[in-house]
Amino acid sequence: MSIPLGRSSVRRTHPSVVRSLKPMRHTVLIALSALIFSGCQSAEKAPEEDLLGKYERPLPAGAPALRKVPTSQWPKVDTNFRRNPTDLVKAGKRSLAWFDKKSTTNHFPIEGISHAHAKASVERLLQLLRTSRSGEAFTRALRRDFDCYMSIGCDDEGTVLFTGYCSLELDARRQPSGAFRYPVYARPDALKTNRITGEVLGWQLEGQDLVPAPDRAALENGLLRGTELFYFDSPLEAFLVHVNGSARLRLGDGAITYLGFGGTNGREYTSLGRTIKAQGLVRGPVTIEAIRKAYRRNPAAVTRAMRQNERFVFFRETDAEGWPSGSLGFQVEPKRSLATDKSIFPRGGFVFVETLVNGEPFAQWMLDQDTGGAIRAPGRADLYLGAGNRATALAGEQAEEGQLYYFFLKDAPR
């Protein structure tokens, strides 16, 4: 699960890094798993909905999200090449372990890519990373064995907005104590989901019929009593964990533990940042700190805004080894794991990203291993940037255009 943050402007990536991008200057505010657009700063003064549609334009029914590109238009895949890079190989092996689970076959085919084809492509690319003695050798082997596909982006020309997300670190308690009296909850037995796809089927108490899962307001009104996991010192801090889907918790006795994603009620997600921006509770960029300041000024109004988000997230306690966990159920890797729309893009595979991060060219191999509430179009992608204060600051500044490429073997396994 991703929690994208963003600065107040989206910059066009330098043409030496990303090709075929149309020049543009927009103001974009991004916060808490949703894009929050304040309007265009160009002379035309385009309305907010026009700017929102720029990156979140949905894929037309039946249209492909990926387009095969000729070798002459490939990205420079050996940029910053290192043989057998530890972090990338580690992330790739996690994808392979995911492909080995029988249930993962239910997510394929997608974009014409079968489960076997996607897995074999990860295996072969990992092999090339281990055995290629130079960037030139790696590129030659990749061009020999692989086809390259580009996301069509928001404009059918490959323009993708890359935001960033991070992992939260918060204070919490196992038992209610003092100000720590706002809980997050374990997944209840009454929540019924498809065991294969994870789709929420509804809510069923013992001996009763299956009904739609309750919304946030109903669940917070006593339905989950007895399933509390940890307590936070404000409703907002608990809500931020819901939006993020995981967190590193500092307990009062000095111990550290971790929350992992345990499912949702399947209800519609509504952005808190967008809501309080529209209500005038935040002025300027909508960041986590801006939302916290708004809550301190007017806790009742922000709490009402939180209630407008019917989506409710359940959690499980996990250990450091499996944290932070992405939507595929395993640990994501800083600057190596990417979140995209899993309804249109294949899961678990290698991608090559060209954009800017912290104002510097970012051309890097990653893996498509996560998703998020705002990531719902071919023109959106989210870079996992790590945990802690530095990662939070970096994610808060990340809002850059770029291009996204997928690589699959030319010869699909039979």
Tab-separated table of C-alpha atoms in Angstrom:
chain	number	residue	atom	x	y	z
A	1	MET	CA	0.000	0.000	0.000
A	2	SER	CA	1.293	3.398	-0.848
A	3	ILE	CA	0.995	6.832	0.673
A	4	PRO	CA	2.030	9.284	-2.043
A	5	LEU	CA	3.051	12.759	-1.091
A	6	GLY	CA	3.981	15.598	-3.372
A	7	ARG	CA	5.281	19.103	-3.711
A	8	SER	CA	3.332	21.988	-5.160
A	9	SER	CA	4.694	21.728	-8.694
A	10	VAL	CA	5.142	19.003	-11.251
A	11	ARG	CA	8.300	19.513	-13.256
A	12	ARG	CA	8.910	18.238	-16.719
A	13	THR	CA	11.857	15.849	-16.699
A	14	HIS	CA	14.932	17.044	-18.570
A	15	PRO	CA	14.900	15.778	-22.167
A	16	SER	CA	18.249	14.037	-21.719
A	17	VAL	CA	16.553	11.777	-19.210
A	18	VAL	CA	13.066	11.382	-20.641
A	19	ARG	CA	12.216	11.705	-24.292
A	20	SER	CA	8.993	12.695	-26.056
A	21	LEU	CA	7.447	14.708	-23.221
A	22	LYS	CA	5.289	17.726	-23.962
A	23	PRO	CA	6.349	20.895	-22.104
A	24	MET	CA	3.972	21.874	-19.304
A	25	ARG	CA	3.829	23.845	-16.056
A	26	HIS	CA	1.133	22.877	-13.576
A	27	THR	CA	0.610	23.230	-9.851
A	28	VAL	CA	-0.083	19.859	-8.291
A	29	LEU	CA	-0.700	18.968	-4.670
A	30	ILE	CA	-0.462	15.311	-3.744
A	31	ALA	CA	-1.264	13.825	-0.359
A	32	LEU	CA	-2.281	10.660	1.404
A	33	SER	CA	-3.041	8.203	-1.376
A	34	ALA	CA	-4.745	10.712	-3.679
A	35	LEU	CA	-3.722	13.439	-6.073
A	36	ILE	CA	-4.918	16.844	-4.941
A	37	PHE	CA	-4.873	19.362	-7.734
A	38	SER	CA	-5.071	23.072	-6.958
A	39	GLY	CA	-5.223	24.308	-10.518
A	40	CYS	CA	-3.052	25.207	-13.458
A	41	GLN	CA	-0.517	28.023	-13.301
A	42	SER	CA	-0.412	28.491	-17.063
A	43	ALA	CA	-1.931	31.529	-18.771
A	44	GLU	CA	-5.049	29.559	-19.646
A	45	LYS	CA	-5.942	28.992	-15.963
A	46	ALA	CA	-7.386	25.550	-16.653
A	47	PRO	CA	-10.002	24.381	-14.134
A	48	GLU	CA	-9.080	21.875	-11.439
A	49	GLU	CA	-10.915	18.978	-13.046
A	50	ASP	CA	-8.919	19.461	-16.289
A	51	LEU	CA	-5.636	19.144	-14.402
A	52	LEU	CA	-6.934	16.207	-12.411
A	53	GLY	CA	-7.845	14.476	-15.642
A	54	LYS	CA	-4.352	15.039	-17.010
A	55	TYR	CA	-2.762	12.228	-15.024
A	56	GLU	CA	-5.754	10.244	-13.804
A	57	ARG	CA	-7.326	9.830	-17.218
A	58	PRO	CA	-8.621	6.219	-17.182
A	59	LEU	CA	-7.620	3.669	-19.766
A	60	PRO	CA	-10.367	3.447	-22.420
A	61	ALA	CA	-12.249	0.142	-22.409
A	62	GLY	CA	-10.377	-2.437	-24.448
A	63	ALA	CA	-7.339	-0.209	-24.985
A	64	PRO	CA	-3.846	-1.542	-24.144
A	65	ALA	CA	-1.904	0.098	-21.316
A	66	LEU	CA	1.441	-0.916	-22.827
A	67	ARG	CA	2.874	-0.286	-26.280
A	68	LYS	CA	5.829	-2.179	-27.736
A	69	VAL	CA	8.639	0.186	-28.683
A	70	PRO	CA	11.388	-0.354	-31.275
A	71	THR	CA	14.963	-0.820	-30.112
A	72	SER	CA	15.822	2.690	-31.299
A	73	GLN	CA	13.416	4.108	-28.701
A	74	TRP	CA	14.547	2.000	-25.749
A	75	PRO	CA	15.704	3.800	-22.614
A	76	LYS	CA	19.410	3.621	-21.750
A	77	VAL	CA	19.015	0.427	-19.732
A	78	ASP	CA	22.658	0.260	-18.604
A	79	THR	CA	22.528	3.642	-16.826
A	80	ASN	CA	24.463	3.310	-13.541
A	81	PHE	CA	24.917	-0.398	-14.314
A	82	ARG	CA	26.271	-2.494	-11.466
A	83	ARG	CA	26.753	-6.225	-11.715
A	84	ASN	CA	24.492	-8.151	-9.352
A	85	PRO	CA	23.152	-5.113	-7.408
A	86	THR	CA	22.158	-6.406	-3.976
A	87	ASP	CA	18.976	-4.383	-3.459
A	88	LEU	CA	17.598	-5.013	-6.958
A	89	VAL	CA	18.383	-8.730	-6.860
A	90	LYS	CA	16.752	-8.980	-3.432
A	91	ALA	CA	13.592	-7.324	-4.759
A	92	GLY	CA	13.621	-9.588	-7.825
A	93	LYS	CA	13.879	-12.720	-5.691
A	94	ARG	CA	10.867	-11.580	-3.675
A	95	SER	CA	8.899	-11.299	-6.916
A	96	LEU	CA	9.962	-14.826	-7.891
A	97	ALA	CA	8.819	-16.172	-4.520
A	98	TRP	CA	5.477	-14.458	-5.117
A	99	PHE	CA	5.159	-16.035	-8.589
A	100	ASP	CA	5.699	-19.454	-6.976
A	101	LYS	CA	2.424	-19.109	-5.056
A	102	LYS	CA	-0.391	-20.923	-6.833
A	103	SER	CA	-2.892	-18.129	-6.197
A	104	THR	CA	-0.839	-15.652	-8.239
A	105	THR	CA	-1.920	-17.332	-11.482
A	106	ASN	CA	-5.333	-15.686	-10.974
A	107	HIS	CA	-3.826	-12.274	-11.778
A	108	PHE	CA	-2.856	-13.322	-15.314
A	109	PRO	CA	-3.032	-13.002	-18.246
A	110	ILE	CA	-2.919	-9.223	-18.361
A	111	GLU	CA	-1.802	-7.102	-21.323
A	112	GLY	CA	-1.281	-10.391	-23.156
A	113	ILE	CA	1.326	-11.537	-20.621
A	114	SER	CA	0.778	-14.937	-19.016
A	115	HIS	CA	1.880	-15.912	-15.514
A	116	ALA	CA	4.596	-18.197	-16.908
A	117	HIS	CA	5.810	-15.470	-19.275
A	118	ALA	CA	6.032	-12.875	-16.494
A	119	LYS	CA	7.873	-15.242	-14.148
A	120	ALA	CA	10.334	-16.419	-16.807
A	121	SER	CA	11.092	-12.790	-17.685
A	122	VAL	CA	12.026	-12.009	-14.070
A	123	GLU	CA	14.187	-15.143	-13.879
A	124	ARG	CA	16.068	-14.290	-17.069
A	125	LEU	CA	16.621	-10.641	-16.211
A	126	LEU	CA	17.963	-11.609	-12.787
A	127	GLN	CA	20.337	-13.987	-14.544
A	128	LEU	CA	21.566	-11.205	-16.832
A	129	LEU	CA	22.157	-8.922	-13.847
A	130	ARG	CA	24.302	-11.617	-12.240
A	131	THR	CA	26.309	-12.658	-15.301
A	132	SER	CA	26.764	-9.524	-17.440
A	133	ARG	CA	30.321	-8.214	-17.063
A	134	SER	CA	29.535	-4.692	-18.268
A	135	GLY	CA	26.687	-2.370	-19.088
A	136	GLU	CA	27.312	-2.903	-22.787
A	137	ALA	CA	27.111	-6.689	-22.409
A	138	PHE	CA	23.933	-6.349	-20.370
A	139	THR	CA	22.320	-4.149	-23.029
A	140	ARG	CA	23.260	-6.535	-25.853
A	141	ALA	CA	21.791	-9.520	-24.023
A	142	LEU	CA	18.660	-7.607	-23.084
A	143	ARG	CA	18.050	-6.526	-26.687
A	144	ARG	CA	18.606	-10.076	-27.879
A	145	ASP	CA	16.214	-11.716	-25.412
A	146	PHE	CA	13.606	-9.102	-24.472
A	147	ASP	CA	10.923	-6.865	-25.885
A	148	CYS	CA	10.382	-3.438	-24.338
A	149	TYR	CA	6.919	-1.989	-23.678
A	150	MET	CA	6.162	1.584	-22.655
A	151	SER	CA	3.177	2.697	-20.592
A	152	ILE	CA	0.959	4.810	-22.833
A	153	GLY	CA	0.809	7.321	-19.973
A	154	CYS	CA	-1.824	9.989	-19.524
A	155	ASP	CA	-1.596	11.298	-23.089
A	156	ASP	CA	-0.974	8.190	-25.211
A	157	GLU	CA	2.603	9.456	-25.628
A	158	GLY	CA	4.117	7.904	-22.509
A	159	THR	CA	3.825	10.746	-20.000
A	160	VAL	CA	3.616	9.327	-16.467
A	161	LEU	CA	3.487	11.290	-13.211
A	162	PHE	CA	5.869	9.763	-10.657
A	163	THR	CA	5.026	10.601	-7.063
A	164	GLY	CA	6.744	9.146	-4.004
A	165	TYR	CA	5.594	7.281	-0.940
A	166	CYS	CA	7.198	6.306	2.329
A	167	SER	CA	6.684	4.190	5.432
A	168	LEU	CA	5.329	5.860	8.553
A	169	GLU	CA	7.033	5.769	11.962
A	170	LEU	CA	4.649	6.628	14.814
A	171	ASP	CA	4.282	6.410	18.597
A	172	ALA	CA	1.701	3.872	19.802
A	173	ARG	CA	0.695	1.718	22.783
A	174	ARG	CA	-0.620	-1.835	23.086
A	175	GLN	CA	-3.173	-0.787	25.697
A	176	PRO	CA	-5.133	2.472	26.029
A	177	SER	CA	-3.113	4.858	28.189
A	178	GLY	CA	-3.483	8.606	28.665
A	179	ALA	CA	-3.778	10.267	25.258
A	180	PHE	CA	-3.251	6.925	23.505
A	181	ARG	CA	-6.875	5.862	23.172
A	182	TYR	CA	-7.548	5.786	19.416
A	183	PRO	CA	-7.160	2.245	18.081
A	184	VAL	CA	-6.499	0.461	14.837
A	185	TYR	CA	-8.031	-2.987	14.473
A	186	ALA	CA	-7.270	-6.527	13.410
A	187	ARG	CA	-9.252	-8.054	10.588
A	188	PRO	CA	-12.608	-9.277	11.983
A	189	ASP	CA	-14.002	-12.741	11.296
A	190	ALA	CA	-17.174	-11.159	9.896
A	191	LEU	CA	-15.287	-9.726	6.897
A	192	LYS	CA	-15.633	-12.179	4.008
A	193	THR	CA	-13.323	-12.086	0.994
A	194	ASN	CA	-12.589	-14.245	-2.020
A	195	ARG	CA	-9.734	-16.496	-0.900
A	196	ILE	CA	-8.097	-16.381	-4.315
A	197	THR	CA	-8.513	-12.793	-5.487
A	198	GLY	CA	-8.917	-11.054	-2.110
A	199	GLU	CA	-12.038	-9.241	-3.341
A	200	VAL	CA	-14.319	-8.145	-0.499
A	201	LEU	CA	-17.568	-10.135	-0.625
A	202	GLY	CA	-19.285	-8.551	2.355
A	203	TRP	CA	-19.950	-8.836	6.072
A	204	GLN	CA	-21.454	-11.912	7.707
A	205	LEU	CA	-22.028	-12.445	11.401
A	206	GLU	CA	-22.508	-15.999	12.635
A	207	GLY	CA	-25.931	-17.320	11.674
A	208	GLN	CA	-26.802	-14.264	9.589
A	209	ASP	CA	-26.933	-13.429	5.878
A	210	LEU	CA	-24.061	-11.869	3.978
A	211	VAL	CA	-24.520	-8.083	3.726
A	212	PRO	CA	-22.345	-5.240	2.377
A	213	ALA	CA	-19.405	-4.455	4.651
A	214	PRO	CA	-20.044	-1.496	6.998
A	215	ASP	CA	-18.481	1.879	6.248
A	216	ARG	CA	-15.960	3.723	8.423
A	217	ALA	CA	-18.549	5.490	10.580
A	218	ALA	CA	-20.329	2.238	11.436
A	219	LEU	CA	-17.116	0.329	12.132
A	220	GLU	CA	-15.850	3.047	14.464
A	221	ASN	CA	-19.120	2.941	16.396
A	222	GLY	CA	-18.411	-0.248	18.342
A	223	LEU	CA	-18.656	-3.003	15.707
A	224	LEU	CA	-14.974	-3.873	16.144
A	225	ARG	CA	-14.830	-3.911	19.925
A	226	GLY	CA	-12.398	-6.579	21.101
A	227	THR	CA	-10.212	-6.546	17.977
A	228	GLU	CA	-8.079	-3.513	18.894
A	229	LEU	CA	-4.379	-3.954	18.066
A	230	PHE	CA	-2.648	-0.678	19.001
A	231	TYR	CA	-3.652	2.760	20.234
A	232	PHE	CA	-2.558	6.184	18.960
A	233	ASP	CA	-2.681	9.624	20.553
A	234	SER	CA	-5.145	11.175	18.102
A	235	PRO	CA	-7.763	10.033	15.596
A	236	LEU	CA	-5.626	11.588	12.860
A	237	GLU	CA	-2.560	9.458	13.629
A	238	ALA	CA	-4.702	6.316	13.501
A	239	PHE	CA	-6.212	7.536	10.234
A	240	LEU	CA	-2.767	8.085	8.698
A	241	VAL	CA	-1.963	4.440	9.365
A	242	HIS	CA	-5.176	3.498	7.534
A	243	VAL	CA	-4.130	5.520	4.512
A	244	ASN	CA	-0.595	4.149	4.493
A	245	GLY	CA	-1.533	0.526	5.141
A	246	SER	CA	1.470	-0.130	7.405
A	247	ALA	CA	3.659	1.560	10.013
A	248	ARG	CA	6.686	1.162	12.254
A	249	LEU	CA	5.539	1.677	15.847
A	250	ARG	CA	7.545	3.054	18.764
A	251	LEU	CA	6.021	1.677	21.964
A	252	GLY	CA	6.215	3.342	25.371
A	253	ASP	CA	8.679	0.816	26.804
A	254	GLY	CA	11.202	1.507	24.057
A	255	ALA	CA	10.228	-1.536	22.020
A	256	ILE	CA	9.648	-1.399	18.273
A	257	THR	CA	7.024	-3.357	16.379
A	258	TYR	CA	5.377	-3.220	12.979
A	259	LEU	CA	1.889	-3.052	11.509
A	260	GLY	CA	1.184	-4.748	8.206
A	261	PHE	CA	-1.787	-4.501	5.882
A	262	GLY	CA	-4.593	-6.932	6.752
A	263	GLY	CA	-7.373	-6.020	4.328
A	264	THR	CA	-10.117	-3.428	3.845
A	265	ASN	CA	-13.892	-3.187	3.958
A	266	GLY	CA	-13.878	-2.665	0.186
A	267	ARG	CA	-15.626	0.698	0.374
A	268	GLU	CA	-14.810	3.724	-1.788
A	269	TYR	CA	-11.679	5.702	-0.901
A	270	THR	CA	-12.049	9.465	-0.439
A	271	SER	CA	-8.938	11.605	-0.030
A	272	LEU	CA	-8.686	13.458	3.274
A	273	GLY	CA	-6.226	15.900	1.734
A	274	ARG	CA	-8.526	16.763	-1.131
A	275	THR	CA	-11.499	17.155	1.230
A	276	ILE	CA	-9.838	19.526	3.685
A	277	LYS	CA	-8.248	21.479	0.839
A	278	ALA	CA	-11.696	22.028	-0.679
A	279	GLN	CA	-12.999	23.130	2.730
A	280	GLY	CA	-10.223	25.691	3.135
A	281	LEU	CA	-8.689	23.935	6.140
A	282	VAL	CA	-5.285	23.767	4.414
A	283	ARG	CA	-3.623	26.452	2.340
A	284	GLY	CA	-0.620	25.641	0.224
A	285	PRO	CA	0.826	22.159	-0.363
A	286	VAL	CA	-1.103	19.351	1.311
A	287	THR	CA	1.518	17.316	3.180
A	288	ILE	CA	1.298	15.143	6.282
A	289	GLU	CA	2.582	18.017	8.413
A	290	ALA	CA	0.075	20.444	6.860
A	291	ILE	CA	-2.756	18.051	7.695
A	292	ARG	CA	-1.472	17.677	11.263
A	293	LYS	CA	-1.410	21.455	11.671
A	294	ALA	CA	-4.969	21.673	10.324
A	295	TYR	CA	-6.043	19.046	12.854
A	296	ARG	CA	-4.462	20.952	15.739
A	297	ARG	CA	-6.281	24.131	14.645
A	298	ASN	CA	-9.659	22.501	14.046
A	299	PRO	CA	-9.812	18.854	15.168
A	300	ALA	CA	-13.596	18.601	14.845
A	301	ALA	CA	-13.623	19.706	11.201
A	302	VAL	CA	-10.750	17.409	10.206
A	303	THR	CA	-12.377	14.494	12.042
A	304	ARG	CA	-15.597	15.073	10.094
A	305	ALA	CA	-13.548	15.088	6.893
A	306	MET	CA	-11.941	11.783	7.860
A	307	ARG	CA	-15.387	10.246	8.257
A	308	GLN	CA	-16.109	11.015	4.597
A	309	ASN	CA	-13.611	8.320	3.648
A	310	GLU	CA	-15.686	5.130	3.853
A	311	ARG	CA	-12.638	2.921	3.235
A	312	PHE	CA	-11.489	1.195	6.438
A	313	VAL	CA	-8.223	-0.738	6.733
A	314	PHE	CA	-7.494	-3.685	9.013
A	315	PHE	CA	-4.037	-4.662	10.239
A	316	ARG	CA	-1.826	-7.427	11.507
A	317	GLU	CA	1.269	-7.198	13.656
A	318	THR	CA	4.381	-8.258	11.790
A	319	ASP	CA	8.147	-8.286	12.269
A	320	ALA	CA	10.960	-6.253	10.789
A	321	GLU	CA	11.786	-8.889	8.201
A	322	GLY	CA	8.443	-8.550	6.443
A	323	TRP	CA	8.019	-4.795	6.853
A	324	PRO	CA	7.030	-2.684	5.041
A	325	SER	CA	4.729	-4.987	3.135
A	326	GLY	CA	3.352	-4.009	-0.267
A	327	SER	CA	0.059	-5.029	-1.814
A	328	LEU	CA	1.571	-8.290	-3.107
A	329	GLY	CA	2.151	-9.371	0.487
A	330	PHE	CA	5.928	-9.066	0.793
A	331	GLN	CA	8.519	-6.461	1.733
A	332	VAL	CA	9.080	-3.557	-0.643
A	333	GLU	CA	12.558	-2.194	-1.316
A	334	PRO	CA	13.466	1.540	-1.235
A	335	LYS	CA	13.932	2.953	-4.754
A	336	ARG	CA	13.483	-0.544	-6.190
A	337	SER	CA	9.748	-1.143	-5.650
A	338	LEU	CA	7.089	0.669	-7.656
A	339	ALA	CA	3.327	1.054	-7.195
A	340	THR	CA	1.045	1.052	-10.259
A	341	ASP	CA	-2.556	0.310	-11.191
A	342	LYS	CA	-2.741	-3.480	-10.926
A	343	SER	CA	-5.957	-3.620	-12.929
A	344	ILE	CA	-4.045	-2.656	-16.079
A	345	PHE	CA	-0.363	-3.501	-15.482
A	346	PRO	CA	1.226	-6.949	-14.880
A	347	ARG	CA	2.306	-7.637	-11.308
A	348	GLY	CA	5.764	-8.494	-10.068
A	349	GLY	CA	7.869	-7.750	-13.153
A	350	PHE	CA	10.928	-5.638	-13.890
A	351	VAL	CA	10.390	-2.050	-15.008
A	352	PHE	CA	12.767	0.719	-16.002
A	353	VAL	CA	11.929	4.221	-14.765
A	354	GLU	CA	13.150	7.527	-16.223
A	355	THR	CA	12.258	10.627	-14.209
A	356	LEU	CA	13.749	12.982	-11.602
A	357	VAL	CA	14.072	12.343	-7.855
A	358	ASN	CA	15.158	15.174	-5.566
A	359	GLY	CA	15.815	17.238	-8.683
A	360	GLU	CA	18.358	14.755	-10.051
A	361	PRO	CA	18.037	12.332	-12.992
A	362	PHE	CA	16.612	8.997	-11.856
A	363	ALA	CA	17.056	6.231	-14.439
A	364	GLN	CA	16.774	2.926	-12.646
A	365	TRP	CA	15.564	-0.654	-12.724
A	366	MET	CA	12.709	-1.352	-10.331
A	367	LEU	CA	9.976	-3.970	-9.847
A	368	ASP	CA	6.216	-3.455	-10.022
A	369	GLN	CA	5.357	-4.694	-6.527
A	370	ASP	CA	2.722	-2.425	-4.984
A	371	THR	CA	-0.370	-0.304	-5.559
A	372	GLY	CA	-2.210	2.544	-3.836
A	373	GLY	CA	-5.498	4.386	-3.616
A	374	ALA	CA	-4.398	7.138	-6.035
A	375	ILE	CA	-2.691	4.856	-8.520
A	376	ARG	CA	-5.577	4.220	-10.897
A	377	ALA	CA	-4.459	5.052	-14.437
A	378	PRO	CA	-1.649	4.454	-16.957
A	379	GLY	CA	-0.413	7.993	-16.273
A	380	ARG	CA	0.362	7.361	-12.593
A	381	ALA	CA	3.132	5.550	-10.724
A	382	ASP	CA	4.491	5.774	-7.198
A	383	LEU	CA	8.133	5.282	-6.162
A	384	TYR	CA	8.752	3.687	-2.758
A	385	LEU	CA	11.402	5.912	-1.164
A	386	GLY	CA	11.914	4.239	2.224
A	387	ALA	CA	11.172	4.915	5.897
A	388	GLY	CA	12.020	7.681	8.341
A	389	ASN	CA	12.216	11.464	8.267
A	390	ARG	CA	14.488	11.687	5.221
A	391	ALA	CA	12.242	9.429	3.153
A	392	THR	CA	9.159	11.354	4.274
A	393	ALA	CA	10.733	14.649	3.193
A	394	LEU	CA	11.849	13.163	-0.122
A	395	ALA	CA	8.413	11.682	-0.806
A	396	GLY	CA	6.823	15.023	0.018
A	397	GLU	CA	8.856	16.675	-2.742
A	398	GLN	CA	8.358	13.990	-5.383
A	399	ALA	CA	6.095	14.944	-8.290
A	400	GLU	CA	7.846	14.545	-11.622
A	401	GLU	CA	6.904	13.490	-15.105
A	402	GLY	CA	8.750	10.621	-16.746
A	403	GLN	CA	8.361	7.375	-18.637
A	404	LEU	CA	7.772	3.808	-17.517
A	405	TYR	CA	8.984	0.714	-19.395
A	406	TYR	CA	8.230	-2.993	-18.901
A	407	PHE	CA	10.438	-5.829	-20.188
A	408	PHE	CA	9.264	-9.312	-21.168
A	409	LEU	CA	10.998	-12.158	-22.970
A	410	LYS	CA	10.523	-12.258	-26.736
A	411	ASP	CA	9.766	-15.961	-26.616
A	412	ALA	CA	6.943	-16.747	-24.197
A	413	PRO	CA	7.184	-20.130	-22.407
A	414	ARG	CA	4.799	-22.739	-23.752
